[in-house]
Coordinates of C-alpha atoms and ligand atoms in Angstrom, one line a residue:
M1 CA 54.8 -16.2 30.9
R2 CA 51.8 -15.8 33.2
H3 CA 48.9 -13.4 32.7
Q4 CA 46.1 -12.6 35.0
V5 CA 42.9 -10.9 33.9
D6 CA 39.3 -10.6 35.0
F7 CA 37.7 -11.7 31.8
L8 CA 39.4 -14.0 29.3
V9 CA 37.8 -14.4 25.8
I10 CA 38.9 -17.1 23.4
G11 CA 37.8 -16.1 19.8
S12 CA 37.2 -12.8 18.0
G13 CA 34.1 -13.5 16.0
I14 CA 30.7 -12.0 16.8
A15 CA 30.3 -13.9 20.0
G16 CA 33.7 -13.2 21.6
L17 CA 33.8 -9.5 20.5
S18 CA 30.2 -8.8 21.7
F19 CA 30.9 -10.3 25.1
A20 CA 34.1 -8.4 25.5
L21 CA 32.5 -5.1 24.8
K22 CA 29.9 -5.8 27.4
V23 CA 32.2 -6.8 30.3
A24 CA 34.9 -4.3 29.5
P25 CA 33.5 -1.5 31.7
Y26 CA 33.9 -3.8 34.7
G27 CA 37.5 -5.1 34.5
K28 CA 40.5 -6.1 32.5
V29 CA 39.6 -8.1 29.4
C30 CA 42.0 -10.2 27.2
I31 CA 40.9 -11.7 23.9
L32 CA 43.0 -14.4 22.4
T33 CA 42.5 -15.4 18.8
K34 CA 44.4 -17.9 16.8
G35 CA 44.7 -16.1 13.5
D36 CA 44.2 -12.5 12.3
A37 CA 41.5 -10.8 14.4
S38 CA 38.9 -10.8 11.7
E39 CA 39.3 -14.4 10.5
G40 CA 36.4 -16.6 11.5
S41 CA 32.9 -17.6 10.2
T42 CA 31.5 -14.2 11.2
K43 CA 33.4 -12.5 8.4
Y44 CA 31.9 -14.8 5.8
A45 CA 28.3 -14.6 6.8
Q46 CA 26.3 -13.4 3.8
G47 CA 22.6 -13.7 4.3
G48 CA 22.3 -11.7 7.6
I49 CA 20.7 -11.7 11.0
A50 CA 17.1 -12.6 11.7
A51 CA 15.0 -10.4 13.9
V52 CA 11.4 -9.2 14.1
M53 CA 11.8 -5.4 13.6
Y54 CA 8.3 -4.2 12.4
D55 CA 4.6 -5.0 12.9
T56 CA 4.3 -6.6 9.5
D57 CA 6.0 -9.6 11.2
S58 CA 5.5 -11.0 14.7
F59 CA 7.6 -12.8 17.4
D60 CA 5.1 -15.6 17.3
K61 CA 5.8 -16.3 13.6
H62 CA 9.6 -16.2 14.1
I63 CA 9.2 -18.5 17.1
A64 CA 7.0 -20.9 15.1
D65 CA 9.5 -20.9 12.2
T66 CA 12.4 -21.7 14.5
L67 CA 10.5 -24.5 16.2
V68 CA 9.5 -26.0 12.8
A69 CA 13.0 -25.9 11.4
G70 CA 14.3 -27.4 14.7
D71 CA 12.0 -30.4 14.1
G72 CA 10.4 -30.5 17.5
I73 CA 13.4 -30.6 19.7
C74 CA 14.3 -27.0 20.3
D75 CA 14.1 -25.7 23.9
K76 CA 10.9 -23.6 23.6
N77 CA 11.9 -21.2 26.4
V78 CA 15.2 -20.5 24.8
V79 CA 13.6 -19.9 21.4
E80 CA 11.1 -17.4 22.9
M81 CA 13.8 -15.6 25.0
T82 CA 16.2 -15.3 22.0
I83 CA 13.6 -14.1 19.5
R84 CA 12.0 -11.6 21.9
E85 CA 15.5 -10.2 22.8
A86 CA 16.5 -9.8 19.2
P87 CA 15.4 -6.2 18.4
E88 CA 17.4 -4.9 21.5
R89 CA 20.5 -6.7 20.5
I90 CA 20.2 -5.5 16.9
N91 CA 19.9 -1.9 18.1
E92 CA 23.1 -2.4 20.2
L93 CA 25.0 -3.6 17.0
V94 CA 23.8 -0.5 15.3
Q95 CA 25.1 1.6 18.2
Y96 CA 28.5 -0.1 18.0
G97 CA 28.6 1.2 14.4
V98 CA 27.4 -1.8 12.3
E99 CA 25.4 -0.7 9.3
F100 CA 22.5 -2.7 7.9
D101 CA 20.9 -1.8 4.4
K102 CA 17.9 0.4 4.5
S103 CA 15.2 0.9 1.9
K104 CA 14.3 4.3 0.6
G105 CA 11.8 5.1 3.4
G106 CA 14.6 4.6 6.0
K107 CA 13.4 1.2 7.3
F108 CA 15.7 -1.8 7.3
D109 CA 15.6 -3.6 4.0
L110 CA 14.7 -7.2 4.9
H111 CA 15.5 -10.4 3.1
R112 CA 13.9 -13.8 3.3
E113 CA 15.6 -17.3 3.6
G114 CA 14.5 -20.9 3.8
G115 CA 12.1 -21.8 6.5
H116 CA 11.2 -18.2 7.3
S117 CA 7.5 -17.3 6.7
E118 CA 8.3 -13.6 6.5
F119 CA 11.0 -11.2 5.2
R120 CA 13.0 -10.6 8.4
I121 CA 16.7 -10.9 7.6
L122 CA 18.7 -7.7 8.3
H123 CA 21.6 -7.6 6.0
H124 CA 24.4 -5.5 4.5
K125 CA 24.3 -6.4 0.8
D126 CA 25.5 -10.0 0.7
N127 CA 28.5 -9.4 3.0
T128 CA 26.7 -8.9 6.3
G129 CA 29.3 -10.8 8.5
A130 CA 32.2 -8.7 7.2
E131 CA 30.3 -5.5 8.2
I132 CA 29.5 -6.9 11.6
E133 CA 33.1 -7.9 12.2
R134 CA 34.3 -4.5 11.0
G135 CA 32.0 -2.6 13.3
L136 CA 32.7 -4.7 16.4
L137 CA 36.5 -4.7 15.9
Q138 CA 36.5 -1.0 15.6
A139 CA 34.6 -0.7 18.8
I140 CA 37.0 -3.1 20.5
H141 CA 40.1 -1.2 19.3
N142 CA 38.6 1.9 20.8
H143 CA 38.2 0.4 24.3
P144 CA 41.0 1.0 26.8
N145 CA 40.2 -2.1 28.9
I146 CA 40.4 -4.6 26.1
E147 CA 43.6 -6.2 24.9
L148 CA 43.2 -8.3 21.7
K149 CA 46.1 -10.7 21.0
E150 CA 46.3 -12.4 17.6
H151 CA 48.1 -15.6 16.8
Q152 CA 47.5 -17.1 20.2
F153 CA 46.2 -20.7 20.0
A154 CA 44.3 -21.8 23.1
I155 CA 45.3 -25.4 23.8
D156 CA 43.4 -26.5 26.8
I157 CA 41.3 -25.0 29.6
I158 CA 42.9 -25.2 33.0
T159 CA 41.0 -27.1 35.7
Q160 CA 41.7 -29.1 38.8
H161 CA 43.2 -31.7 36.5
H162 CA 46.2 -29.5 36.1
L163 CA 46.6 -29.3 39.8
G164 CA 47.1 -33.1 40.0
Q165 CA 43.5 -33.9 40.9
R166 CA 41.5 -36.6 39.3
V167 CA 38.7 -35.1 37.2
T168 CA 36.0 -37.3 35.6
K169 CA 32.6 -36.7 33.9
H170 CA 31.2 -37.3 37.3
T171 CA 33.3 -34.8 39.2
P172 CA 30.6 -32.3 40.5
D173 CA 32.5 -29.0 40.8
I174 CA 34.9 -28.8 37.9
E175 CA 36.4 -25.2 37.8
C176 CA 38.0 -23.3 35.0
Y177 CA 41.0 -21.2 35.9
G178 CA 41.9 -20.0 32.4
V179 CA 43.8 -21.5 29.5
Y180 CA 47.2 -22.5 28.2
A181 CA 47.9 -20.8 24.9
L182 CA 50.6 -21.2 22.3
N183 CA 52.0 -18.1 20.7
T184 CA 52.2 -19.3 17.1
Q185 CA 54.8 -16.7 16.2
T186 CA 57.3 -17.3 19.1
N187 CA 56.3 -20.9 19.9
E188 CA 56.1 -20.1 23.5
I189 CA 53.2 -21.5 25.7
D190 CA 51.8 -19.0 28.1
T191 CA 49.5 -19.4 31.1
Y192 CA 46.4 -17.2 31.1
L193 CA 44.5 -17.1 34.4
A194 CA 41.1 -15.4 34.7
K195 CA 38.1 -15.1 36.9
I196 CA 35.8 -15.7 34.0
T197 CA 36.6 -17.5 30.7
L198 CA 34.4 -17.4 27.6
L199 CA 34.9 -19.9 24.8
A200 CA 33.7 -18.3 21.5
T201 CA 35.8 -20.5 19.2
G202 CA 33.2 -21.0 16.4
G203 CA 32.4 -24.2 14.5
M204 CA 34.0 -27.4 13.2
G205 CA 33.2 -27.6 9.5
N206 CA 36.7 -28.8 8.7
V207 CA 35.8 -32.2 10.0
Y208 CA 34.4 -32.6 6.5
T209 CA 36.1 -32.4 3.0
T210 CA 33.8 -29.7 1.7
T211 CA 32.9 -26.9 3.9
T212 CA 31.9 -23.3 3.7
T213 CA 33.6 -22.6 7.0
P214 CA 37.1 -21.0 7.2
I215 CA 40.3 -22.9 8.1
I216 CA 40.0 -21.7 11.8
S217 CA 36.8 -23.8 12.2
T218 CA 38.4 -26.9 13.8
G219 CA 36.2 -27.3 16.8
D220 CA 38.9 -26.3 19.3
G221 CA 36.5 -25.1 22.1
V222 CA 34.3 -28.2 21.9
A223 CA 37.4 -30.5 22.0
M224 CA 38.8 -28.6 25.0
V225 CA 35.6 -29.0 27.0
H226 CA 35.5 -32.7 26.0
R227 CA 39.0 -33.2 27.4
A228 CA 38.0 -31.2 30.5
R229 CA 35.1 -33.5 31.0
G230 CA 32.4 -30.8 30.5
V231 CA 29.0 -31.5 29.0
L232 CA 28.4 -31.4 25.2
K233 CA 25.2 -31.8 23.4
D234 CA 23.6 -32.4 19.9
L235 CA 26.8 -32.8 18.0
E236 CA 25.1 -35.2 15.5
F237 CA 23.3 -32.2 14.0
M238 CA 25.8 -30.9 11.5
Q239 CA 24.1 -28.6 9.1
F240 CA 25.0 -28.8 5.4
H241 CA 24.3 -25.7 3.4
P242 CA 22.5 -26.7 0.2
T243 CA 24.2 -24.3 -2.1
S244 CA 28.0 -23.9 -2.0
L245 CA 29.5 -23.0 -5.3
Y246 CA 30.8 -26.1 -7.1
N247 CA 34.5 -25.3 -7.6
P248 CA 36.3 -28.4 -6.2
A249 CA 39.8 -26.8 -6.0
E250 CA 38.6 -24.0 -3.7
K251 CA 38.7 -24.3 0.1
P252 CA 36.7 -23.2 1.9
A253 CA 33.8 -23.6 -0.5
F254 CA 32.3 -20.3 -1.5
L255 CA 28.7 -19.8 -0.3
I256 CA 25.7 -18.9 -2.5
T257 CA 23.5 -17.3 0.0
E258 CA 20.0 -18.7 0.6
A259 CA 18.8 -15.1 0.3
M260 CA 19.2 -15.7 -3.4
R261 CA 16.5 -18.4 -3.3
G262 CA 14.5 -16.0 -1.1
A263 CA 14.7 -13.5 -4.0
G264 CA 13.5 -16.1 -6.5
A265 CA 16.4 -18.4 -7.6
I266 CA 15.4 -22.0 -8.3
L267 CA 17.2 -25.3 -7.9
K268 CA 17.4 -27.4 -11.1
D269 CA 18.7 -30.8 -11.9
K270 CA 21.4 -31.7 -14.3
D271 CA 19.0 -31.3 -17.2
G272 CA 17.9 -27.9 -16.0
K273 CA 14.5 -29.2 -14.7
E274 CA 13.1 -28.1 -11.3
F275 CA 13.0 -31.0 -8.8
M276 CA 12.1 -29.7 -5.4
Q277 CA 8.4 -30.3 -6.0
K278 CA 9.2 -34.0 -5.5
Y279 CA 10.5 -33.4 -1.9
D280 CA 8.6 -30.5 -0.2
K281 CA 5.8 -28.1 -0.9
R282 CA 8.0 -25.2 0.1
L283 CA 10.1 -26.0 -2.9
S284 CA 13.6 -24.4 -3.0
L285 CA 12.8 -22.5 0.3
A286 CA 12.1 -25.6 2.4
P287 CA 14.4 -25.8 5.5
R288 CA 18.0 -26.6 4.9
D289 CA 18.0 -30.2 6.0
I290 CA 15.3 -31.1 3.5
V291 CA 16.9 -29.1 0.6
A292 CA 20.4 -30.5 1.3
R293 CA 19.0 -34.1 1.4
A294 CA 17.0 -33.5 -1.8
I295 CA 20.1 -32.3 -3.7
D296 CA 22.2 -35.1 -2.3
N297 CA 19.6 -37.6 -3.6
E298 CA 19.4 -35.9 -7.1
M299 CA 23.2 -35.9 -7.3
K300 CA 23.4 -39.6 -6.3
L301 CA 20.6 -40.6 -8.7
A302 CA 22.2 -38.8 -11.7
G303 CA 25.7 -39.6 -10.7
V304 CA 26.8 -36.0 -10.9
E305 CA 28.8 -33.7 -8.6
H306 CA 26.5 -30.7 -8.5
V307 CA 23.0 -29.4 -9.4
W308 CA 22.1 -25.9 -10.7
L309 CA 20.8 -22.7 -9.1
D310 CA 19.0 -20.6 -11.6
A311 CA 19.0 -17.0 -10.5
R312 CA 18.3 -15.5 -13.9
G313 CA 14.7 -14.7 -13.1
I314 CA 15.7 -12.3 -10.4
G315 CA 16.7 -9.6 -12.8
K316 CA 20.1 -8.1 -13.7
N317 CA 19.9 -5.0 -11.5
E318 CA 18.9 -6.8 -8.4
L319 CA 21.5 -9.5 -8.9
I320 CA 24.3 -7.0 -9.5
N321 CA 23.4 -4.6 -6.8
G322 CA 21.9 -6.9 -4.2
F323 CA 24.4 -9.7 -4.5
P324 CA 27.6 -7.9 -5.6
T325 CA 30.1 -10.3 -3.9
I326 CA 28.5 -13.4 -5.5
Y327 CA 28.1 -11.7 -8.9
A328 CA 31.9 -10.8 -8.8
K329 CA 33.0 -14.1 -7.6
C330 CA 31.1 -16.1 -10.2
L331 CA 32.2 -13.8 -13.0
E332 CA 35.9 -14.4 -11.9
L333 CA 35.1 -18.1 -12.7
G334 CA 33.5 -17.3 -16.0
I335 CA 29.9 -17.6 -14.7
N336 CA 27.7 -14.6 -15.5
I337 CA 24.8 -15.2 -13.1
T338 CA 22.5 -12.9 -15.0
K339 CA 22.8 -15.3 -18.0
D340 CA 24.2 -18.6 -16.7
M341 CA 23.0 -21.1 -14.1
I342 CA 25.3 -21.5 -11.0
P343 CA 26.7 -25.0 -10.2
V344 CA 26.0 -25.8 -6.6
R345 CA 26.4 -28.6 -4.1
P346 CA 25.9 -29.0 -0.3
A347 CA 28.8 -28.3 2.1
A348 CA 29.2 -28.7 5.8
H349 CA 28.3 -25.2 7.2
Y350 CA 27.1 -25.0 10.7
Q351 CA 27.4 -27.1 13.9
C352 CA 24.1 -26.9 15.7
G353 CA 25.4 -28.7 18.8
G354 CA 28.3 -27.9 21.1
I355 CA 29.2 -27.0 24.6
K356 CA 26.0 -27.2 26.6
V357 CA 25.1 -23.9 28.2
D358 CA 22.1 -22.6 30.2
T359 CA 20.3 -19.4 29.5
N360 CA 23.2 -17.5 31.2
G361 CA 25.6 -19.0 28.7
E362 CA 27.3 -20.9 31.6
S363 CA 28.7 -24.4 30.8
S364 CA 28.8 -27.3 33.1
I365 CA 32.3 -26.2 34.3
H366 CA 32.2 -23.3 36.9
H367 CA 33.4 -19.9 35.6
L368 CA 33.4 -21.2 32.0
Y369 CA 31.0 -19.7 29.6
A370 CA 30.4 -20.4 25.9
A371 CA 28.7 -18.4 23.2
G372 CA 28.2 -18.5 19.4
E373 CA 28.7 -21.6 17.3
C374 CA 30.8 -23.6 19.8
S375 CA 27.9 -23.6 22.2
C376 CA 24.6 -25.5 22.3
T377 CA 21.8 -23.4 23.8
G378 CA 18.8 -25.3 22.7
L379 CA 17.7 -22.7 20.2
H380 CA 18.4 -24.7 17.0
G381 CA 17.2 -28.2 18.1
G382 CA 17.7 -30.6 15.2
N383 CA 18.3 -28.0 12.6
R384 CA 19.1 -24.3 12.7
L385 CA 16.8 -21.9 11.0
A386 CA 18.8 -19.7 8.5
S387 CA 20.3 -16.5 10.0
N388 CA 19.4 -17.4 13.6
S389 CA 23.0 -18.1 14.5
L390 CA 24.4 -14.5 14.4
L391 CA 21.3 -13.6 16.5
E392 CA 22.0 -16.4 19.0
A393 CA 25.6 -15.3 19.3
V394 CA 24.7 -11.7 20.3
V395 CA 21.9 -12.8 22.6
Y396 CA 24.0 -15.3 24.5
A397 CA 27.1 -12.9 24.6
H398 CA 24.8 -10.5 26.3
N399 CA 23.3 -13.0 28.8
A400 CA 26.7 -14.4 29.6
A401 CA 28.2 -10.9 30.1
Q402 CA 25.3 -10.0 32.5
H403 CA 25.8 -13.1 34.5
A404 CA 29.6 -12.9 34.5
I405 CA 29.4 -9.2 35.7
S406 CA 27.1 -10.3 38.6
T407 CA 29.5 -13.0 39.8
Y408 CA 33.1 -12.2 39.0
K409 CA 33.8 -10.1 42.1
N410 CA 33.0 -13.0 44.4
I411 CA 35.3 -15.5 42.6
N412 CA 38.2 -16.6 44.8
T413 CA 41.5 -16.7 42.7
S414 CA 43.8 -18.0 45.4
T415 CA 44.0 -21.4 43.6
H416 CA 45.5 -19.7 40.6
Q417 CA 48.9 -19.6 42.3
Q418 CA 49.0 -23.4 42.3
V419 CA 48.5 -23.6 38.5
P420 CA 51.7 -24.9 37.0
D421 CA 53.2 -23.6 33.7
W422 CA 53.0 -25.8 30.7
N423 CA 55.5 -28.7 30.8
A424 CA 57.2 -29.5 27.5
E425 CA 60.0 -31.6 28.9
G426 CA 61.2 -34.5 26.7
M427 CA 59.1 -33.5 23.7
V428 CA 60.7 -33.8 20.3
L429 CA 60.1 -31.8 17.1
N430 CA 57.7 -33.6 14.7
E431 CA 59.5 -33.2 11.4
E432 CA 57.1 -35.2 9.3
M433 CA 54.1 -33.0 8.3
V434 CA 52.7 -35.8 6.2
L435 CA 51.7 -37.6 9.4
I436 CA 49.3 -34.7 10.0
T437 CA 48.2 -33.8 6.5
Q438 CA 47.4 -37.4 5.5
T439 CA 45.6 -38.1 8.7
K440 CA 43.5 -34.9 8.3
K441 CA 42.6 -36.0 4.7
E442 CA 41.6 -39.5 6.0
L443 CA 39.5 -38.0 8.7
Q444 CA 37.6 -35.7 6.4
E445 CA 36.9 -38.5 3.9
I446 CA 35.7 -40.8 6.6
M447 CA 33.3 -38.2 7.9
S448 CA 32.1 -37.1 4.4
N449 CA 31.4 -40.6 3.2
Y450 CA 30.1 -42.2 6.4
V451 CA 28.8 -39.4 8.6
G452 CA 27.5 -36.9 6.1
I453 CA 24.0 -35.8 5.0
V454 CA 22.6 -39.4 4.8
R455 CA 23.9 -42.0 7.3
S456 CA 23.4 -45.7 8.1
D457 CA 24.2 -47.9 11.0
L458 CA 27.0 -49.6 9.0
R459 CA 28.5 -46.4 7.8
L460 CA 28.5 -45.0 11.3
R461 CA 30.2 -48.1 12.8
R462 CA 32.8 -48.0 10.0
A463 CA 33.5 -44.4 10.8
F464 CA 33.8 -45.1 14.5
D465 CA 36.3 -47.9 14.1
R466 CA 38.5 -46.0 11.6
L467 CA 38.4 -42.9 13.8
N468 CA 39.6 -45.0 16.7
L469 CA 42.7 -46.0 14.8
I470 CA 43.6 -42.4 13.8
F471 CA 42.8 -41.2 17.3
R472 CA 45.3 -43.6 18.8
E473 CA 48.0 -42.8 16.2
T474 CA 47.5 -39.1 16.7
E475 CA 47.5 -39.2 20.5
D476 CA 50.8 -41.1 20.3
L477 CA 52.3 -38.4 18.1
Y478 CA 50.9 -35.6 20.3
N479 CA 52.3 -37.1 23.4
R480 CA 55.9 -37.1 22.1
S481 CA 55.9 -34.0 20.0
V482 CA 56.7 -30.3 20.7
L483 CA 53.3 -28.6 20.4
A484 CA 52.4 -27.0 17.1
E485 CA 49.1 -25.7 15.9
P486 CA 48.5 -28.1 12.9
L487 CA 48.9 -31.1 15.3
A488 CA 46.8 -29.6 18.0
E489 CA 44.0 -28.7 15.4
L490 CA 44.1 -32.2 14.0
R491 CA 43.7 -33.7 17.5
N492 CA 40.7 -31.4 18.1
L493 CA 39.1 -32.3 14.7
I494 CA 39.5 -36.0 15.6
A495 CA 37.8 -35.4 19.0
C496 CA 34.9 -33.6 17.2
A497 CA 34.5 -36.3 14.6
Y498 CA 34.4 -38.9 17.3
L499 CA 31.7 -37.0 19.2
I500 CA 29.6 -36.4 16.1
T501 CA 29.7 -40.1 15.2
K502 CA 29.1 -41.3 18.7
Q503 CA 26.1 -39.0 19.2
A504 CA 24.8 -40.0 15.8
M505 CA 25.0 -43.7 16.7
A506 CA 23.1 -43.0 19.9
R507 CA 20.3 -41.1 18.2
R508 CA 17.7 -43.8 17.3
Q509 CA 15.3 -41.7 15.4
N510 CA 15.6 -39.5 12.3
V511 CA 15.2 -35.9 13.4
G512 CA 16.3 -32.7 11.9
L513 CA 19.7 -33.0 10.3
H514 CA 20.3 -36.6 11.5
Y515 CA 19.0 -38.9 8.8
S516 CA 19.8 -42.6 8.6
I517 CA 18.4 -45.0 6.1
D518 CA 18.1 -47.6 8.8
L519 CA 15.8 -45.4 10.9
V520 CA 13.3 -44.5 8.2
E521 CA 10.9 -47.2 9.2
N522 CA 11.0 -46.2 12.9
N523 CA 9.7 -42.8 11.9
T524 CA 6.7 -43.9 10.1
Ligands
FAD601 P1 33.6 -17.3 14.5 O1 33.2 -16.1 13.9 O2 33.9 -18.5 13.7 O3 34.9 -17.0 15.3 C1 35.6 -18.0 16.0 C2 36.9 -17.3 16.6 O4 37.5 -18.2 17.5 C3 37.9 -16.9 15.6 O5 38.4 -15.6 15.9 C4 39.0 -17.9 15.7 O6 40.3 -17.5 15.4 C5 38.9 -18.2 17.2 N1 39.4 -19.5 17.6 C6 39.0 -20.7 17.4 N2 39.8 -21.6 18.0 C7 40.7 -21.0 18.7 C8 41.7 -21.4 19.6 N3 42.0 -22.7 19.8 N4 42.5 -20.4 20.2 C9 42.2 -19.1 19.9 N5 41.3 -18.7 19.1 C10 40.5 -19.6 18.5 N6 24.9 -17.2 10.3 C11 23.8 -16.3 10.2 O7 23.1 -16.1 11.2 N7 23.6 -15.6 9.1 C12 24.3 -15.7 8.0 O8 24.1 -15.1 7.0 C13 25.4 -16.7 8.0 N8 26.1 -16.9 6.9 C14 27.2 -17.7 6.9 C15 28.0 -17.9 5.8 C16 29.1 -18.6 5.9 C17 30.0 -18.8 4.6 C18 29.5 -19.4 7.0 C19 30.6 -20.2 7.1 C20 28.6 -19.3 8.1 C21 27.5 -18.5 8.1 N9 26.7 -18.3 9.2 C22 25.6 -17.4 9.2 C23 27.0 -18.8 10.5 C24 27.7 -17.8 11.3 O9 28.5 -17.0 10.5 C25 28.5 -18.4 12.4 O10 27.8 -19.3 13.1 C26 29.0 -17.3 13.4 O11 29.6 -16.2 12.7 C27 29.9 -17.9 14.4 O12 30.4 -16.8 15.2 P2 31.4 -17.1 16.4 O13 31.7 -15.9 17.0 O14 30.8 -18.2 17.2 O15 32.6 -17.8 15.7
SIN602 C1 23.2 -17.9 3.8 O1 23.3 -16.7 3.6 O2 22.5 -18.7 3.1 C2 23.7 -18.4 5.1 C3 22.7 -18.1 6.2 C4 23.0 -18.8 7.4 O3 23.8 -19.7 7.3 O4 22.3 -18.6 8.4

């Protein structure tokens, strides 16, 4: 089936929904999402969204904190623009119906997280993302111009390549006409044509064995742009959150928000002794790259699988009322956080790099925009400051919407008639799921062991060679199989793993989240 809309949005997290609401007054909007509408990282965000809302704080301080966390390679103009725009975007979220906690005086109650010099994180208890997703989805459902279609898996963006033309990295004017998408309930593949396409497909945490990200985070948008020969950036900077709950059987790993450390919780080693003083004077509240590496080192030195987070000093009332989700979750596992320390370990959490976009959210491919975690704006540099990503998503959804609104009327859609439908001739059903599940396990182990928090030249080379083998095997399977979501996701994960590894090999200096034991000397 063929569909034609003005604005096509892939993904229903904070980025996709915010963009859709902004462009909806101007034309027909279709949102495709591969699972249930609310499933994505947004729903799991705990800590909150960073913004300077009052005079006790300043834009300059938030800008400085972001630049320090980014380890000197943020795009300063982007940082300034994003942080100065933040209060306006927060007010819009409130107008859409999102509720943030307020203190008794009626002002927003602000939390603090690692790397922030001030209390500036707006939150809704410890389940901010779920509240944002609820508010935005409600606004979407009330809008007559927006159609939201669940269980639609975008496979590839459509470009001149699908019209039979040769497209390479050097082709100057690659254009996006829409996407092919698999309806995972009927197994039909539809053609979605649009004047403007926005990718808001989220992260790629599932490249690793332990991740806080949900199962949908398989790097689909990044892989699609890679195949379409678009420009990608900074993928070596995978952020590991220092404190996911140690509960090996659970996937995704449950997060223990950094706001808990902001409220006074302290990291301790296997013997219950503080250790962060050995690594950084900001102790448990140092930026994430430093804390995650410190924990990784402590675990390796002691040969243990986790360290402890001691939240007991925060006080029973504040723990139970301020962190109700974490309190209840831990209690379910027999951990009473008012009395017991919490076992924690780092987990892949956030991809700082992605589809390179300009300040309008436009990618290197014409009429293709990207926002949220799948994009690389330059805000995060080598390491994202906590709670700056929900902010980045709303700021760039806004910028992309403004730009798209100003251009979409002049986009000529005559080429759309030449776009062929998906051709599945000669494909056979893959009846061996083990080919997919086993390869995914191998991929995650390669990446966790060789391209994780601490890297080396040898580890990266090993990863690269092994990825090559599973890439070839999986391409072969893909080229003869009837398309199905698990295989398409695996293929995307392999593409992302390859890109992370390749960009890590090319980075010859330790910066931000990229840390190699072979480069330590170069830095000194
Ligand atoms: P997501 O919310 O991940 O949404 C992606 C969407 O794309 C989903 O709807 C998915 O179904 C869809 N999709 C993906 N691929 C396809 C495809 N092929 N076809 C169709 N649809 C597709 N950041 C903060 O700033 N503050 C926090 O407190 C915070 N806490 C976090 C806690 C956790 C546990 C996690 C995992 C992340 C946290 N982050 C936080 C990061 C932040 O939540 C994410 O970066 C942000 O929500 C990403 O939003 P998004 O809209 O880009 O993607
Ligand atoms: C957290 O709550 O610790 C996560 C915040 C973030 O990832 O920005």
